[in-house]
CSV table of C-alpha atoms in Angstrom, one decimal:
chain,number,residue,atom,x,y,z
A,1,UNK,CA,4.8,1.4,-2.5
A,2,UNK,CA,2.5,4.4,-3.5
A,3,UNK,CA,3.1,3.3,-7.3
A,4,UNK,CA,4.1,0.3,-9.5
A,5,UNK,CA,7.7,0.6,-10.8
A,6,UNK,CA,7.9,-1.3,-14.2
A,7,UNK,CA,10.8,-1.3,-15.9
A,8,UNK,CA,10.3,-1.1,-19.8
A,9,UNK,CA,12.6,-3.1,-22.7
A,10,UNK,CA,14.0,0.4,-24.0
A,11,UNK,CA,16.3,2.5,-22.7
A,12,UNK,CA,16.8,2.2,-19.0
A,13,UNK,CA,13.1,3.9,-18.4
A,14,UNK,CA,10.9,2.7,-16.0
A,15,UNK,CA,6.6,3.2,-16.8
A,16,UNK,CA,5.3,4.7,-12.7
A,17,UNK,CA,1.5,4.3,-12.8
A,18,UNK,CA,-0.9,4.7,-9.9
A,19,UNK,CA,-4.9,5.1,-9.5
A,20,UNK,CA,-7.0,5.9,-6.8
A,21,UNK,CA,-10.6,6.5,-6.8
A,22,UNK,CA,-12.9,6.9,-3.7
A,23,UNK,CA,-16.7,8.6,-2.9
A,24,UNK,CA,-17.3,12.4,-2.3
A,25,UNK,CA,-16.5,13.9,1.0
A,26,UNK,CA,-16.9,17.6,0.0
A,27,UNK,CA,-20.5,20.1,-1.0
A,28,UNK,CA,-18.6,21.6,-3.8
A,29,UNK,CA,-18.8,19.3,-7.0
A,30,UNK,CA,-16.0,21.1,-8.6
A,31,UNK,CA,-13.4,21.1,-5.4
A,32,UNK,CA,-14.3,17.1,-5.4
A,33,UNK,CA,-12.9,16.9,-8.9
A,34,UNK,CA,-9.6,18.9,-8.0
A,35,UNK,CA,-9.2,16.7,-4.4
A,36,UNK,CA,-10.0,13.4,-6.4
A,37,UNK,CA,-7.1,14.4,-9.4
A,38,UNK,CA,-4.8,15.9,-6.5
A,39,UNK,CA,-5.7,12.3,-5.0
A,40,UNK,CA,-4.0,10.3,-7.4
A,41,UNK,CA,-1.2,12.8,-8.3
A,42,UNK,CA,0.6,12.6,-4.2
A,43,UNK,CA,1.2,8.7,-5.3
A,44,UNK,CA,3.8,10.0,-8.1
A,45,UNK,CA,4.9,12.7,-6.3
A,46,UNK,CA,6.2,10.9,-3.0
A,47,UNK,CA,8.1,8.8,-5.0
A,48,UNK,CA,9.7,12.3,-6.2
A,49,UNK,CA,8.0,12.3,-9.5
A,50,UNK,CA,7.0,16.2,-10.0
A,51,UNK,CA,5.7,15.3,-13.9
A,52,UNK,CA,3.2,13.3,-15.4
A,53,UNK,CA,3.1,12.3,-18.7
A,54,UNK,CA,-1.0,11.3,-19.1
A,55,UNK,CA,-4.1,11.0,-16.8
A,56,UNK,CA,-7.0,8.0,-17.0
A,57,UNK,CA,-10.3,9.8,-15.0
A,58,UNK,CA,-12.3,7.2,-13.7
A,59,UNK,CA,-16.2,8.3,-12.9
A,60,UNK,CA,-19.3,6.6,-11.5
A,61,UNK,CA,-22.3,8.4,-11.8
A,62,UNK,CA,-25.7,7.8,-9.4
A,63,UNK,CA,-28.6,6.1,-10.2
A,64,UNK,CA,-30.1,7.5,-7.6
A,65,UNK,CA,-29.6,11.4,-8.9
A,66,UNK,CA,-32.4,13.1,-11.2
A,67,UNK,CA,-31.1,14.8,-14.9
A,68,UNK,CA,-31.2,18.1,-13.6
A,69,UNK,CA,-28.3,16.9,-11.0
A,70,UNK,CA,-26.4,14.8,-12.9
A,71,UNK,CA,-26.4,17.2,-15.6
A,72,UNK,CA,-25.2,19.8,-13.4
A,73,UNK,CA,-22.5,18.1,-10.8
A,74,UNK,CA,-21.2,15.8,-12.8
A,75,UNK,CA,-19.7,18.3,-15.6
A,76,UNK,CA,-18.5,20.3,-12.7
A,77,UNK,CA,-16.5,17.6,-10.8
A,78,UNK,CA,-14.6,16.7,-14.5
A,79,UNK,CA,-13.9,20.3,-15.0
A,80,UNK,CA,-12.2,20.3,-11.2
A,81,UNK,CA,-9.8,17.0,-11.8
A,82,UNK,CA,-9.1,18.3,-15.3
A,83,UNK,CA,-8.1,21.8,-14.2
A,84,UNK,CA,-5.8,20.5,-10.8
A,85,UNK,CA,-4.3,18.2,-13.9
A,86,UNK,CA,-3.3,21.0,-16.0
A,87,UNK,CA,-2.1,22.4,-12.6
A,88,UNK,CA,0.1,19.4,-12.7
A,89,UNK,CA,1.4,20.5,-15.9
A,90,UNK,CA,-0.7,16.9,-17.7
A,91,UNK,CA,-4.1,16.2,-19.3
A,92,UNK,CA,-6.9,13.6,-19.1
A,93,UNK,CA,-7.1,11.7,-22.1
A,94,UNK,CA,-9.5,9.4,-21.5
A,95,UNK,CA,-11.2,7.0,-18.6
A,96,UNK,CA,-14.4,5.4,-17.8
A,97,UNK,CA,-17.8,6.4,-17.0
A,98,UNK,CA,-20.3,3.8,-15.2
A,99,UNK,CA,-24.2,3.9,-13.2
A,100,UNK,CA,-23.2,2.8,-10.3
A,101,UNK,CA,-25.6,3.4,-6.3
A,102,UNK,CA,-22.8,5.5,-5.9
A,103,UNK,CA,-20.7,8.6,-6.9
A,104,UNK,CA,-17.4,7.8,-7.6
A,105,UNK,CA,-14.3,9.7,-8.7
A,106,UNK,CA,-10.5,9.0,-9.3
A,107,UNK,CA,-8.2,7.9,-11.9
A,108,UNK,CA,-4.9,6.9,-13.2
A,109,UNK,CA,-1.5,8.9,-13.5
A,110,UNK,CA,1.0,7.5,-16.0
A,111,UNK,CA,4.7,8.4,-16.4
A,112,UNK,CA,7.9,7.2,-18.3
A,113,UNK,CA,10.8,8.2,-16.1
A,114,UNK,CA,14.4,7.7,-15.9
A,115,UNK,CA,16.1,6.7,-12.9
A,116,UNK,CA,17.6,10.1,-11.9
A,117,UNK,CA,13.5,11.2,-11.9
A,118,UNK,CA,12.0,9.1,-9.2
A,119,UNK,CA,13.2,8.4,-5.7
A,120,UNK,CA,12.9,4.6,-3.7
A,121,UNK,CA,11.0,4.9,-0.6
A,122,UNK,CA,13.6,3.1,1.3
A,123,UNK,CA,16.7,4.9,1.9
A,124,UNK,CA,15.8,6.4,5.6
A,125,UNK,CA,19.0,6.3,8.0
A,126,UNK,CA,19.3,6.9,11.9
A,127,UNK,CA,19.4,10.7,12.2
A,128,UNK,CA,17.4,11.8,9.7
A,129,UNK,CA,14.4,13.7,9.8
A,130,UNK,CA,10.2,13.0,9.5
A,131,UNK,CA,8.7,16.2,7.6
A,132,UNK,CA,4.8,16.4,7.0
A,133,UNK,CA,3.7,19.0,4.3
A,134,UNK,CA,0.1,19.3,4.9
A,135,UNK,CA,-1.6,19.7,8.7
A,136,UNK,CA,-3.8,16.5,9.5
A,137,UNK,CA,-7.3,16.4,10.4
A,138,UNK,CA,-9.8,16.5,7.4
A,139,UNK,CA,-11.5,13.8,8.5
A,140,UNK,CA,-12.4,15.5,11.5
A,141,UNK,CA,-13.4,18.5,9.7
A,142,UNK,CA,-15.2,17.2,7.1
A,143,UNK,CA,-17.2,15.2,9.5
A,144,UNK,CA,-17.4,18.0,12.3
A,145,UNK,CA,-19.1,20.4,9.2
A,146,UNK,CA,-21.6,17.5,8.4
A,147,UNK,CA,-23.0,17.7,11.9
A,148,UNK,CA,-23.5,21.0,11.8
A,149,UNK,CA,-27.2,20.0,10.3
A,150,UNK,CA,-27.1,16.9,13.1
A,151,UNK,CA,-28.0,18.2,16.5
A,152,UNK,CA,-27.6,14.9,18.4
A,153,UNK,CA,-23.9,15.0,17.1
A,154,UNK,CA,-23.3,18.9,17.5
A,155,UNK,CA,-23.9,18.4,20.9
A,156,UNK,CA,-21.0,16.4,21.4
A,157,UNK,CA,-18.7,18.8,20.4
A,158,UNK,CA,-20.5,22.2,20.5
A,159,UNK,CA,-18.6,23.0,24.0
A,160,UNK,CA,-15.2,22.4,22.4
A,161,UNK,CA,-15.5,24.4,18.8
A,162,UNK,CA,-18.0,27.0,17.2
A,163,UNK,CA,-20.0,26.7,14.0
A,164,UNK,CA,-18.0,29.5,12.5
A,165,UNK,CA,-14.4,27.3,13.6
A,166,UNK,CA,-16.1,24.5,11.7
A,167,UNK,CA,-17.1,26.5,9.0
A,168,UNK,CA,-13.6,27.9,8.5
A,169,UNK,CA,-11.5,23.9,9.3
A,170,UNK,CA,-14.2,22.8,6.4
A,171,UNK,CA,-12.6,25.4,3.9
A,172,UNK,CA,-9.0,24.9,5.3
A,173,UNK,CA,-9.4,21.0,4.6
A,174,UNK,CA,-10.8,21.1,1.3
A,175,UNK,CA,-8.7,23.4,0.1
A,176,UNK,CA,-5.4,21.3,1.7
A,177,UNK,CA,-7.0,18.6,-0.2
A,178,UNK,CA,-7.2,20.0,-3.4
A,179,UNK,CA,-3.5,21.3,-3.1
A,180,UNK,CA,-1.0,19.5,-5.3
A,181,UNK,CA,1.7,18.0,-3.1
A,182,UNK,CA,4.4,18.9,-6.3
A,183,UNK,CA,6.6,21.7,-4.8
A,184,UNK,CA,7.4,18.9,-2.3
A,185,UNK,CA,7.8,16.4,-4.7
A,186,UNK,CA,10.8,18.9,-6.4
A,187,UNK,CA,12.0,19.3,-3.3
A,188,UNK,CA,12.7,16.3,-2.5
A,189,UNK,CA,15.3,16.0,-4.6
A,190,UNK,CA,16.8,19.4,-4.0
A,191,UNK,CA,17.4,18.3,-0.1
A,192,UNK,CA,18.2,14.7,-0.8
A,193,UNK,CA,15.2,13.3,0.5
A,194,UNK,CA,15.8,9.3,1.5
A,195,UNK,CA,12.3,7.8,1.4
A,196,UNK,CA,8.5,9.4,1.4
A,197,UNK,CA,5.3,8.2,0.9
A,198,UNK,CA,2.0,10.4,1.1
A,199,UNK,CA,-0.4,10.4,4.3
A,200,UNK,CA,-4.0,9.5,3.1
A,201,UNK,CA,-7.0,6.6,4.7
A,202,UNK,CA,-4.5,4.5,6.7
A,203,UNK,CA,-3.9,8.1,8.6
A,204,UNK,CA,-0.2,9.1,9.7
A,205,UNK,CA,0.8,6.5,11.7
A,206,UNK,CA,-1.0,3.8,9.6
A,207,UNK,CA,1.6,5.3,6.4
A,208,UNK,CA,4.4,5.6,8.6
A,209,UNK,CA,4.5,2.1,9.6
A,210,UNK,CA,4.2,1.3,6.0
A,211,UNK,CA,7.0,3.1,5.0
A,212,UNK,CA,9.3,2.2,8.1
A,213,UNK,CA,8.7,-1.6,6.6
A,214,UNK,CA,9.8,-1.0,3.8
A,215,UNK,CA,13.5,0.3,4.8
A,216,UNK,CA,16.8,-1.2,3.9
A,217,UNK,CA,18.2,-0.5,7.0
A,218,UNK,CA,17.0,-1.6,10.4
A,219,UNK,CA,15.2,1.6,11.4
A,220,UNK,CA,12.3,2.7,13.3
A,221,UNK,CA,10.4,6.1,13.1
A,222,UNK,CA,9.4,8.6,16.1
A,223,UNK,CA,6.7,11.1,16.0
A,224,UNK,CA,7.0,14.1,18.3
A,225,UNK,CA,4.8,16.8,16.4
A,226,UNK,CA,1.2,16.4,14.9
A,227,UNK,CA,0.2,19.6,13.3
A,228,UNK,CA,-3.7,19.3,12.9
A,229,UNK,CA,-6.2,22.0,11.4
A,230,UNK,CA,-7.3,24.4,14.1
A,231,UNK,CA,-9.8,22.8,16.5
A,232,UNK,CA,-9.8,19.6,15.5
A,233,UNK,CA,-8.0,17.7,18.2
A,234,UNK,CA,-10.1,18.8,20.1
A,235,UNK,CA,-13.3,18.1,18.6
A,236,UNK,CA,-11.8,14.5,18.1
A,237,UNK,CA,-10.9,13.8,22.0
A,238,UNK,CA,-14.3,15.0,22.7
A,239,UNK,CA,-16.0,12.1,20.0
A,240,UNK,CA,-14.2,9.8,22.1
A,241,UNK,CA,-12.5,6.7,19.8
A,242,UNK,CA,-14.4,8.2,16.9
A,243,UNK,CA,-11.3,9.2,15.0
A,244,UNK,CA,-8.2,9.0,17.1
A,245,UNK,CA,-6.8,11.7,15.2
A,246,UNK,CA,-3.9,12.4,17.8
A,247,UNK,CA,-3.4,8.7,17.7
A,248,UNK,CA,-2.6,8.1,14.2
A,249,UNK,CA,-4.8,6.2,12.6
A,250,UNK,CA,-7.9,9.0,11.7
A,251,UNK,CA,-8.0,8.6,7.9
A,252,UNK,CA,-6.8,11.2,5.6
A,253,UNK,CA,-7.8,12.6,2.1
A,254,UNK,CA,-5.4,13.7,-0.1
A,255,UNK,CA,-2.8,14.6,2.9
A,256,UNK,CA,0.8,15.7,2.8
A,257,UNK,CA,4.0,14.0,2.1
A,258,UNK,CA,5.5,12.5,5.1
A,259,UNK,CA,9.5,12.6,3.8
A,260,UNK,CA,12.5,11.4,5.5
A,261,UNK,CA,15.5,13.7,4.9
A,262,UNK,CA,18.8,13.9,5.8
A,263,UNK,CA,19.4,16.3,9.4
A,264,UNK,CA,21.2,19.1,7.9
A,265,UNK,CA,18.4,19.6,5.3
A,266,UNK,CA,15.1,19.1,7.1
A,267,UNK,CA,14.7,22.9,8.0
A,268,UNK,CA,16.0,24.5,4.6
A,269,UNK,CA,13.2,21.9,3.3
A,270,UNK,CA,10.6,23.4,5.6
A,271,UNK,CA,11.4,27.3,5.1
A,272,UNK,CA,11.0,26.8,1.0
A,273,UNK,CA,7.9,24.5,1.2
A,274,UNK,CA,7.1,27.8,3.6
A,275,UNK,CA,8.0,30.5,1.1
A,276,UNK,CA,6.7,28.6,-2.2
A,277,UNK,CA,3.5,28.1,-0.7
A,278,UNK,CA,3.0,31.2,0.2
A,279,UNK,CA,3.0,32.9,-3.2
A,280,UNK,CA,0.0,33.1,-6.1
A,281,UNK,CA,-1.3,29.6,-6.4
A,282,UNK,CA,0.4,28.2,-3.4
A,283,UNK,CA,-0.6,26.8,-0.1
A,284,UNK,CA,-1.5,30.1,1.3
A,285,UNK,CA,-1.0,30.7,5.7
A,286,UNK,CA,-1.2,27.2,5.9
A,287,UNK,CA,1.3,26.0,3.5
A,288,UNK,CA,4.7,25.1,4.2
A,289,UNK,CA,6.2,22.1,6.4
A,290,UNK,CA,6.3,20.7,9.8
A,291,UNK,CA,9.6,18.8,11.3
A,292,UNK,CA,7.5,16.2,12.9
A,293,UNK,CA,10.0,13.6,14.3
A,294,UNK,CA,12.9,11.4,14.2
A,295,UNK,CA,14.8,8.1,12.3
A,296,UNK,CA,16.2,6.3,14.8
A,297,UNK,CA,17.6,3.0,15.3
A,298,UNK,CA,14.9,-0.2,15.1
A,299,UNK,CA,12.7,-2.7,14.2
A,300,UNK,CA,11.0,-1.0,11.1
A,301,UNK,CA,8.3,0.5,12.9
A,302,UNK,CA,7.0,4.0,13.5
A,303,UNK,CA,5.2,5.7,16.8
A,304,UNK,CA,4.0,8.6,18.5
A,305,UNK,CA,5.2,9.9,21.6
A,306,UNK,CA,2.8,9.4,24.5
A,307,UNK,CA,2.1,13.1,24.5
A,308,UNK,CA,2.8,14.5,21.4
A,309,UNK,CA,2.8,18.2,20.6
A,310,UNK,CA,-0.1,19.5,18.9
A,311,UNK,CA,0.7,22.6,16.3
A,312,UNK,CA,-2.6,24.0,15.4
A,313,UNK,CA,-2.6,25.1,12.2
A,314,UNK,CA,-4.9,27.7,12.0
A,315,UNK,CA,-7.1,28.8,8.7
A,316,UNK,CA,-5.6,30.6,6.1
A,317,UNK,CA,-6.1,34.2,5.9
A,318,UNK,CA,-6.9,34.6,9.6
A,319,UNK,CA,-5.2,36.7,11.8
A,320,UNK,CA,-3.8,33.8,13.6
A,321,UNK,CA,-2.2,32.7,10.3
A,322,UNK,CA,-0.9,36.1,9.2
A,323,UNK,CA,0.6,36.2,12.8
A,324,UNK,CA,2.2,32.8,12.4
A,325,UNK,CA,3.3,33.6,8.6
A,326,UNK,CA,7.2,33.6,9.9
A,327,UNK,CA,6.4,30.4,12.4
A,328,UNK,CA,4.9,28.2,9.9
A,329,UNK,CA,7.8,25.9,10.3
A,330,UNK,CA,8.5,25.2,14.0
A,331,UNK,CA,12.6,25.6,15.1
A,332,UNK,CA,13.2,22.2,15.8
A,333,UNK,CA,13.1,21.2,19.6
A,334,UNK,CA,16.1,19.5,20.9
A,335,UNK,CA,15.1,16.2,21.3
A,336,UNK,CA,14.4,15.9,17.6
A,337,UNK,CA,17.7,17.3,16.1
């Protein structure tokens, strides 16, 4: 599971903790702190868990960087995982700082629930539905933006995607990454959700088969839809095996909830992740939901279709996105409901 479930002597209440830590993958110290708190957060909240009651911040700071650096990253990146943690409506109270070769950042989220508060990843039935809440692809960006500087790498993909498309799937992804996945985490219990986890380095397919294994029932899970950051499936067919982002298995940082819910409730989930993301604070044109496949029948594994269909998700505050602001969450085609 996402989190450790330990049930406590008093009261019927459980103690959900999780940690995470992991290196830098972004320029911007301070958007590294809020991804790195956001991070750790998605493992409460695909279990459902929309508070947390405290937050451990674990740091690792590089031998390698001079005084003037450290003195000016490193006070940045605790100011970003402390602000996305008041976000979350908790506070870092403490951690640990180390030298290390390495950056490193992550921590631990702690909360005492009851059992009405958190949701077991492994109630998913035949019929219900797969929704993602954040587009895939940061890998690919992330990586893509690097090689801006690299010519022997832009090259490989220069014919499929501009610097300025790179530029803007670079800002999409980090700020995806550094979005709190808690509206869904609410709404999962609004819609009856059966079973969630959140999509991060295994990639989608690497999660959903961990979920799928995890089911009571005897029930396999079918992608259709794999809605990925403008650009970037391309830019990953033309790096070869590099990623295999339409594949899968291309790692994730900080991705969306992929949630199993019930048929009838799949697109009123969709329409107010759409219009709650939308507002001050939220998700912005990219925000919102995608119905991305199926619960069916099987042996407690998930795929993707041969061909799937690729939504491309395109930057917030283009004109693509203010276009597609009443779109955001695709009708569902027939073979999926």
């Amino acid at each position: 599971m996402d989190c450790c479930v330990i049930p406590l002597r008093h009261g019927g209440l459980s103690l959900v903790q999780t940690t995470d830590f992991f290196y830098p993958l972004v320029e911007d110290p301070y958007m590294m702190g809020r991804i790195a708190c956001a991070n750790v957060l998605s493992d409460l909240y695909a279990m459902g868990i929309t508070e947390c009651d405290n937050m451990l911040m674990l740091l690792s700071v590089s031998q390698k960087m001079n005084d003037k650096d450290r003195e000016r990253v490193m006070p940045l990146m605790i100011r970003g995982f402390r602000d996305a943690a008041e976000e979350g409506g908790t506070s870092v109270t403490g951690g640990q700082t180390v030298i290390n070769p390495w950056i490193i950042v992550g921590g631990v989220g702690s909360v005492v629930c009851q059992p009405n508060e958190f949701i077991m990843p492994d109630g998913a039935v035949p019929g219900d539905v797969l929704v993602l809440t954040k587009p895939l692809g940061t890998q690919v960006a992330v990586n893509a933006h690097q090689w801006l500087d690299q010519p022997e790498r832009w090259n490989k993909i220069k014919l499929v995607v501009t610097k300025d498309e790179v530029k803007e799937a670079y800002q999409e992804a980090m700020f995806s990454m550094a979005t709190l996945n808690r509206t869904a985490a609410g709404l999962m219990h609004k819609f009856q959700a059966h079973a969630a986890t959140d999509v991060t380095g295994f990639g989608l397919l690497g999660h959903a088969n961990n979920l799928a294994a995890q089911q009571r029932n005897e029930v396999a899970f079918v992608i259709h839809n794999l809605p990925i950051l403008a650009k970037m499936a391309a830019v990953s067919k033309a790096c070869g095996n590099l990623f295999n982002l339409v594949q899968g298995t291309s790692a994730e940082t900080s991705g969306g909830l992929l949630v199993c819910l019930p048929r009838e409730q799949a697109a009123k989930f969709c329409s107010e992740m759409k219009s709650q993301s939308s507002g001050p604070g939220g998700q912005g044109a990219a925000g919102g939901a995608w119905i991305i496949g199926i619960v069916e029948k099987g042996d407690r594994r998930a795929r993707i279709i041969d061909k799937p269909r690729i939504i491309e998700v395109p930057p917030r505050g283009s004109q693509a996105a203010n276009q597609d602001n009443s779109s955001t969450s695709p009708s569902p085609s027939p073979n999926l409901l």
